[in-house]
Short mmCIF file of C-alpha atoms and ligand atoms in Angstrom, two decimals:
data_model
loop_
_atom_site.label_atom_id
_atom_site.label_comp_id
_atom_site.label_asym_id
_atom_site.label_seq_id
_atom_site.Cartn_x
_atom_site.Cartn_y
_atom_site.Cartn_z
CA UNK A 36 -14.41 -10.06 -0.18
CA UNK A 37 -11.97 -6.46 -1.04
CA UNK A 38 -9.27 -7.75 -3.23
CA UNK A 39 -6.65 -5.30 -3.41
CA UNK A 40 -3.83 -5.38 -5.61
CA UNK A 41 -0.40 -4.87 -3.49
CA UNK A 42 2.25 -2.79 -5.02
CA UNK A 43 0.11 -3.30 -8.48
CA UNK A 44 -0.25 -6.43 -10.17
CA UNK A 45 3.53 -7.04 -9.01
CA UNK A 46 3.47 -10.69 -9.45
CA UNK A 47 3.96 -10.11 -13.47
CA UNK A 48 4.51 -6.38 -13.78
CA UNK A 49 7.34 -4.62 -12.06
CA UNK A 50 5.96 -3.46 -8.43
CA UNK A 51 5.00 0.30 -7.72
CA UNK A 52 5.30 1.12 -11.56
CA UNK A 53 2.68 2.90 -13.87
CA UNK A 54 2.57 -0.42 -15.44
CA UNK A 55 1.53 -2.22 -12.54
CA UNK A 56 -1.06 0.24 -11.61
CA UNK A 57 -2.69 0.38 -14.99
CA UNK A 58 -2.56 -3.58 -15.43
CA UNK A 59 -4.57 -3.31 -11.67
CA UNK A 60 -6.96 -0.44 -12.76
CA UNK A 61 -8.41 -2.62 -15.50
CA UNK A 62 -9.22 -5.35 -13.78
CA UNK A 63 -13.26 -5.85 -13.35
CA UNK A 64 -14.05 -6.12 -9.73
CA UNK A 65 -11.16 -5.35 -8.23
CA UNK A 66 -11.39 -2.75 -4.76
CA UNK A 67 -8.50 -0.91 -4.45
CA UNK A 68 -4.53 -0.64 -5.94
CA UNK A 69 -1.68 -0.36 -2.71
CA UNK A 70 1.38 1.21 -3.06
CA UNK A 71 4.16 2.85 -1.00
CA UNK A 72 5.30 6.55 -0.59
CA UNK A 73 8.57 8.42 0.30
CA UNK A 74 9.87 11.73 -0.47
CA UNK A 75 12.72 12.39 -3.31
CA UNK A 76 15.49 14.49 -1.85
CA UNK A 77 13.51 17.42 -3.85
CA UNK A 78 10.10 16.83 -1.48
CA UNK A 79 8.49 15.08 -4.36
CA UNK A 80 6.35 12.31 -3.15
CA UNK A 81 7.94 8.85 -5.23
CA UNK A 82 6.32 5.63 -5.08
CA UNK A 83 8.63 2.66 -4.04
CA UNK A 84 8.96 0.34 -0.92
CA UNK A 85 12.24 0.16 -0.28
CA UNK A 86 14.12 2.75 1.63
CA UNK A 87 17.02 2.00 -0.87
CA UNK A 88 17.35 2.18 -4.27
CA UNK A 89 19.40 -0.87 -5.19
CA UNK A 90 16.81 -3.97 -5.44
CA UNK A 91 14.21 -2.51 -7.94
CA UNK A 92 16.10 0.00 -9.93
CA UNK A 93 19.88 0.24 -11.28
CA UNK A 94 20.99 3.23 -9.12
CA UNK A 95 22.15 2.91 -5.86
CA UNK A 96 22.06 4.67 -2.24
CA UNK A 97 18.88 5.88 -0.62
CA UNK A 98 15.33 7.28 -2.24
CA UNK A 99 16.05 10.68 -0.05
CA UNK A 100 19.09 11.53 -0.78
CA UNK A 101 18.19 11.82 -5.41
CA UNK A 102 15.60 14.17 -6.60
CA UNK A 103 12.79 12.83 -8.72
CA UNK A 104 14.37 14.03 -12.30
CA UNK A 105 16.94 11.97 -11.56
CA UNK A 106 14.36 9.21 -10.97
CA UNK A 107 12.59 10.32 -14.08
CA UNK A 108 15.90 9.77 -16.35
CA UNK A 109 16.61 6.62 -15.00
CA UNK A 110 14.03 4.50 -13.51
CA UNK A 111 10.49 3.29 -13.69
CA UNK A 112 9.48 5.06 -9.84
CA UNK A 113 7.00 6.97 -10.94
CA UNK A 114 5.62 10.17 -8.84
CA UNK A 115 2.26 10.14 -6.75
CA UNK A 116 1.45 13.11 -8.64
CA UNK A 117 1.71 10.66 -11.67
CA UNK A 118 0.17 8.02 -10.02
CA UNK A 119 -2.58 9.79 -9.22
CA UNK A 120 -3.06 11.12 -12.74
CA UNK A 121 -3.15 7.83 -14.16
CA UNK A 122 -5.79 6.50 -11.17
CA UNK A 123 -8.04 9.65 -11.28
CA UNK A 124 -10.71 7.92 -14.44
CA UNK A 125 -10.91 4.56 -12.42
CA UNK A 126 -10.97 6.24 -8.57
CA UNK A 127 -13.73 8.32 -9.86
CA UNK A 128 -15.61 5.56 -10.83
CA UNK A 129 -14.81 3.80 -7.66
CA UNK A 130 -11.36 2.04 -7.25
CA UNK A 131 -10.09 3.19 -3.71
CA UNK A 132 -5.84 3.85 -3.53
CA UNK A 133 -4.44 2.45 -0.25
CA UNK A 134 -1.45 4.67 0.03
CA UNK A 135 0.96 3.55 2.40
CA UNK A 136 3.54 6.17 3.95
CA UNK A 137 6.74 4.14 4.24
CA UNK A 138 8.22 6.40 7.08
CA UNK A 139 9.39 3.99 10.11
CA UNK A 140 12.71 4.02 9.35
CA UNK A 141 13.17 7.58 7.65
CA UNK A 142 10.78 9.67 8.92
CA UNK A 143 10.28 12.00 6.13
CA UNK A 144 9.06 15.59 7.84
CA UNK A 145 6.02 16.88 6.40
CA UNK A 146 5.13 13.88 4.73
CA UNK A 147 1.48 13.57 5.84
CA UNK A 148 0.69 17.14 4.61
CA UNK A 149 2.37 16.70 1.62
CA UNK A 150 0.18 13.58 0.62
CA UNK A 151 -2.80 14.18 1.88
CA UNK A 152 -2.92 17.61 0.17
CA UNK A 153 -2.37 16.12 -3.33
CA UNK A 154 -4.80 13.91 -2.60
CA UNK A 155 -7.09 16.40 -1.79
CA UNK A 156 -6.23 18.33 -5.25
CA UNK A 157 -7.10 15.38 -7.05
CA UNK A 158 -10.35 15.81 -5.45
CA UNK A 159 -10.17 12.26 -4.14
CA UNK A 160 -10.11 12.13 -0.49
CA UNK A 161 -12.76 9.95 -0.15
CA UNK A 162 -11.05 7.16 -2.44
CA UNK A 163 -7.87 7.19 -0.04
CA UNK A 164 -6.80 4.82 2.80
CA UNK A 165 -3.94 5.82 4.58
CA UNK A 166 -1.54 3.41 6.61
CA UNK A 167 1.78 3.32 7.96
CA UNK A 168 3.63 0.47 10.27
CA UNK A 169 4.65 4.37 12.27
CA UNK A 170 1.48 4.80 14.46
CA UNK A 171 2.66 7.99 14.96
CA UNK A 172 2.54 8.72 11.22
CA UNK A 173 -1.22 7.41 11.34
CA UNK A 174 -1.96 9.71 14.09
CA UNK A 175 -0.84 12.75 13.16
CA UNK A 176 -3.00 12.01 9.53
CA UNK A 177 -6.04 11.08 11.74
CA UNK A 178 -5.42 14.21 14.17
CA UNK A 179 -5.18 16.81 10.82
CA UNK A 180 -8.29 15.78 9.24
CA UNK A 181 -10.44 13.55 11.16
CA UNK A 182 -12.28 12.26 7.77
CA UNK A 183 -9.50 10.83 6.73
CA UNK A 184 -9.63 7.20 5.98
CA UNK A 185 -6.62 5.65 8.16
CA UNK A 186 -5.62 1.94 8.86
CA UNK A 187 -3.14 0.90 11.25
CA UNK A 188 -0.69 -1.29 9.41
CA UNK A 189 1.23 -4.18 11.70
CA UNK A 190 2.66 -7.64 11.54
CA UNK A 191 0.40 -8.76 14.65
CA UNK A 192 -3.25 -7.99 14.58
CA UNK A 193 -3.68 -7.23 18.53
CA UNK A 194 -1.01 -4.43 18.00
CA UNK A 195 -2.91 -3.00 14.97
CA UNK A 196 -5.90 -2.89 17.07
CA UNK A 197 -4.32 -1.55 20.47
CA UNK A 198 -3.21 1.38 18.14
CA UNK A 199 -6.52 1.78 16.46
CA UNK A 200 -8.72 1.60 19.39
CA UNK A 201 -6.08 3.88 21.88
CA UNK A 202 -3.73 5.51 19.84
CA UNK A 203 -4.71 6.52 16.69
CA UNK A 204 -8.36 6.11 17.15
CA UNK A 205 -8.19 4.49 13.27
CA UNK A 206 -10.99 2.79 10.63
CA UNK A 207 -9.41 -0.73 10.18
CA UNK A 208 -6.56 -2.57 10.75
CA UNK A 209 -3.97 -4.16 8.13
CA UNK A 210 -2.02 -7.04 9.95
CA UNK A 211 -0.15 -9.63 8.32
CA UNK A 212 -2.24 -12.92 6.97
CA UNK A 213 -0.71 -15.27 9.46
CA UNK A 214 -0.82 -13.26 12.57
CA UNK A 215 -4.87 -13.00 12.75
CA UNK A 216 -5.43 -15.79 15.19
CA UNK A 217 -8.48 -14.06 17.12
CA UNK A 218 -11.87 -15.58 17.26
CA UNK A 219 -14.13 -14.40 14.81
CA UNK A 220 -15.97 -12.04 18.04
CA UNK A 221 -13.61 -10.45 18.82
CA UNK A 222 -12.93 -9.22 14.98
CA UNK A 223 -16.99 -7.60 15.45
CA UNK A 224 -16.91 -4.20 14.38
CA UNK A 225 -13.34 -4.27 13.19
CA UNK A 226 -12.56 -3.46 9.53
CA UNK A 227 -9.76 -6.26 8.95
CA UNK A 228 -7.81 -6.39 5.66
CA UNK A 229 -4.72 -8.41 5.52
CA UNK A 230 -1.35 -8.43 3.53
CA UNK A 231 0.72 -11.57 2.05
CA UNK A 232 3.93 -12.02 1.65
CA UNK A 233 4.48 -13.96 -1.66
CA UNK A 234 6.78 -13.62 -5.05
CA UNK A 235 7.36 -10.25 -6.83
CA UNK A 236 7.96 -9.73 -10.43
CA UNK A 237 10.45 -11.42 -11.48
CA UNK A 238 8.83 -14.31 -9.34
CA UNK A 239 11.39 -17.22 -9.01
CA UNK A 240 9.21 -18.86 -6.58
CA UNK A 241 5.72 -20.72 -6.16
CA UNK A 242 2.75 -18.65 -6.13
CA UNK A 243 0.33 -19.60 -2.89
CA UNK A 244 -3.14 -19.93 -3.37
CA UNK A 245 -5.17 -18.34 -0.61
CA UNK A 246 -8.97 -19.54 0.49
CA UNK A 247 -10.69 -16.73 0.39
CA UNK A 248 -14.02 -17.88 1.20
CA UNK A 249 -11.98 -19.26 4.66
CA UNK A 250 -10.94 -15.74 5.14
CA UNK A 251 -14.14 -13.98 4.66
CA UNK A 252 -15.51 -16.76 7.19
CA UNK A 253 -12.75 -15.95 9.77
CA UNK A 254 -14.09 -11.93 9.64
CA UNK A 255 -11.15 -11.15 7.67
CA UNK A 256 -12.72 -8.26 5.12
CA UNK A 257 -10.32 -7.60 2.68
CA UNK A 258 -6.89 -9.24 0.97
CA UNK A 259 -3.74 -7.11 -0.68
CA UNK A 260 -2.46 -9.95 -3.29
CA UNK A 261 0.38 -9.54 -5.74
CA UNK A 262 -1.51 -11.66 -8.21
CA UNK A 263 -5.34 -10.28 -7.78
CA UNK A 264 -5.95 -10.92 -11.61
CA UNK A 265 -6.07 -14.69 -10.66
CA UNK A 266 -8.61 -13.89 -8.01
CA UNK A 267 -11.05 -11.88 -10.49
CA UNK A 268 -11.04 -14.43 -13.23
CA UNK A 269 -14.34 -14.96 -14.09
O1 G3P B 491 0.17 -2.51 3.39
C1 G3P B 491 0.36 -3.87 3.40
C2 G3P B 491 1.73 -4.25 2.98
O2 G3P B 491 2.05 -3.53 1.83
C3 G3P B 491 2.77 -4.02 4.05
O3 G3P B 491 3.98 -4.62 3.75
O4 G3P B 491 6.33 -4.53 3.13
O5 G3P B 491 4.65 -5.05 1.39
O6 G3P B 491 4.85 -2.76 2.31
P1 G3P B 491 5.00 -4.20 2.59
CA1 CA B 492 3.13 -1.59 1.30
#
């Protein structure tokens, strides 16, 4: 089964930060890192989930509205330029990037083109899934280059496949772990990778342990965990 590593290795190392990343890249076996992408008020593509700046860093207000120096002198959100610099050695020998466009609630113009071309000056298009919970984010990446890898990201699995099969006419689907009650049949042919929920760094809370053998059995292909170094153990 794909065990990706969601926002990093963000159960013990600060989410979306070089740190995480690396701590991911190392790890022997593992498929692919996740992360999440806005734009700095200077058009600099930043990685960080939140739309705000207030729960992982010390500033405050919104990701759009400071540009990325400001980022650089005071936080760990690191740039998907730098992000990609720091993947390139372990993408080349494999590790696929799921880079998710966080854009449903800002919609960040130019966005797509902005991503997918420094993706494509890394020279690592083919090590790129794309996904966004904005299908029409996911479309307009699948309409501008039809090769591109693209997932359609949801909380319910039907949705993620009505917008695959009609919409965005997408390679997988990434619905949430407890909203994939379909029979395994109806999965056939479908490219199914789910996300958890579960404790970030600084975790306060117990750490789930997921069957992934149950998974694989239910036609679930993939998993994004926050702790895939427990997973890869050998
Ligand atoms: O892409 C899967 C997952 O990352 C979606 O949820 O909120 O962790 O970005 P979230
Ligand atoms: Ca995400």
């Amino acid at each position: 089964m794909e065990i990706w590593a969601h926002r990093g290795c963000s159960f013990r190392h600060p989410e979306n930060t070089l740190e995480s990343f690396e701590a991911a890249a190392k790890l022997p076996g593992l498929t692919g890192i996740e992360l999440d992408v806005q734009l700095a008020k200077d058009g600099v593509p930043v990685v960080i989930h939140d739309e705000k700046l207030d729960r992982t860093t010390t500033m405050v207000g919104y990701v759009k509205d400071w540009a990325f120096t400001e980022y650089e002198k005071y936080t760990k959100i690191p740039s998907l330029e730098q992000v990609l610099t720091l993947l390139k050695p372990y993408m080349d020998k494999g590790l696929l990037l799921n880079i998710e466009l966080k854009n449903s609630e800002i919609r960040y113009e130019g966005m797509e083109q902005k991503v997918m071309d420094m993706v494509s000056n890394f020279g690592l298009e083919d090590k790129v899934i794309y996904s966004s919970f904005n299908s029409d984010s996911t479309k307009l990446i699948k309409e501008m280059n039809p090769a591109a890898n693209v997932a359609c990201l949801g909380e319910d699995i039907i949705d993620c496949m009505n917008d695959c099969n009609f919409k965005v006419h997408g390679d997988a689907v990434h619905p949430y772990i407890r909203k994939v009650n379909l029979p395994l049949f109806a999965l056939e042919g479908t490219n199914v990778r789910v996300w958890t929920k579960e404790p970030l760094f600084p975790h306060e809370h117990f750490m789930r342990e997921h069957d992934l053998k149950k998974l694989e059995s239910k036609g679930i292909a993939g998993i994004f965990l926050n702790n895939p170094e427990d997973y890869l153990k050998v």
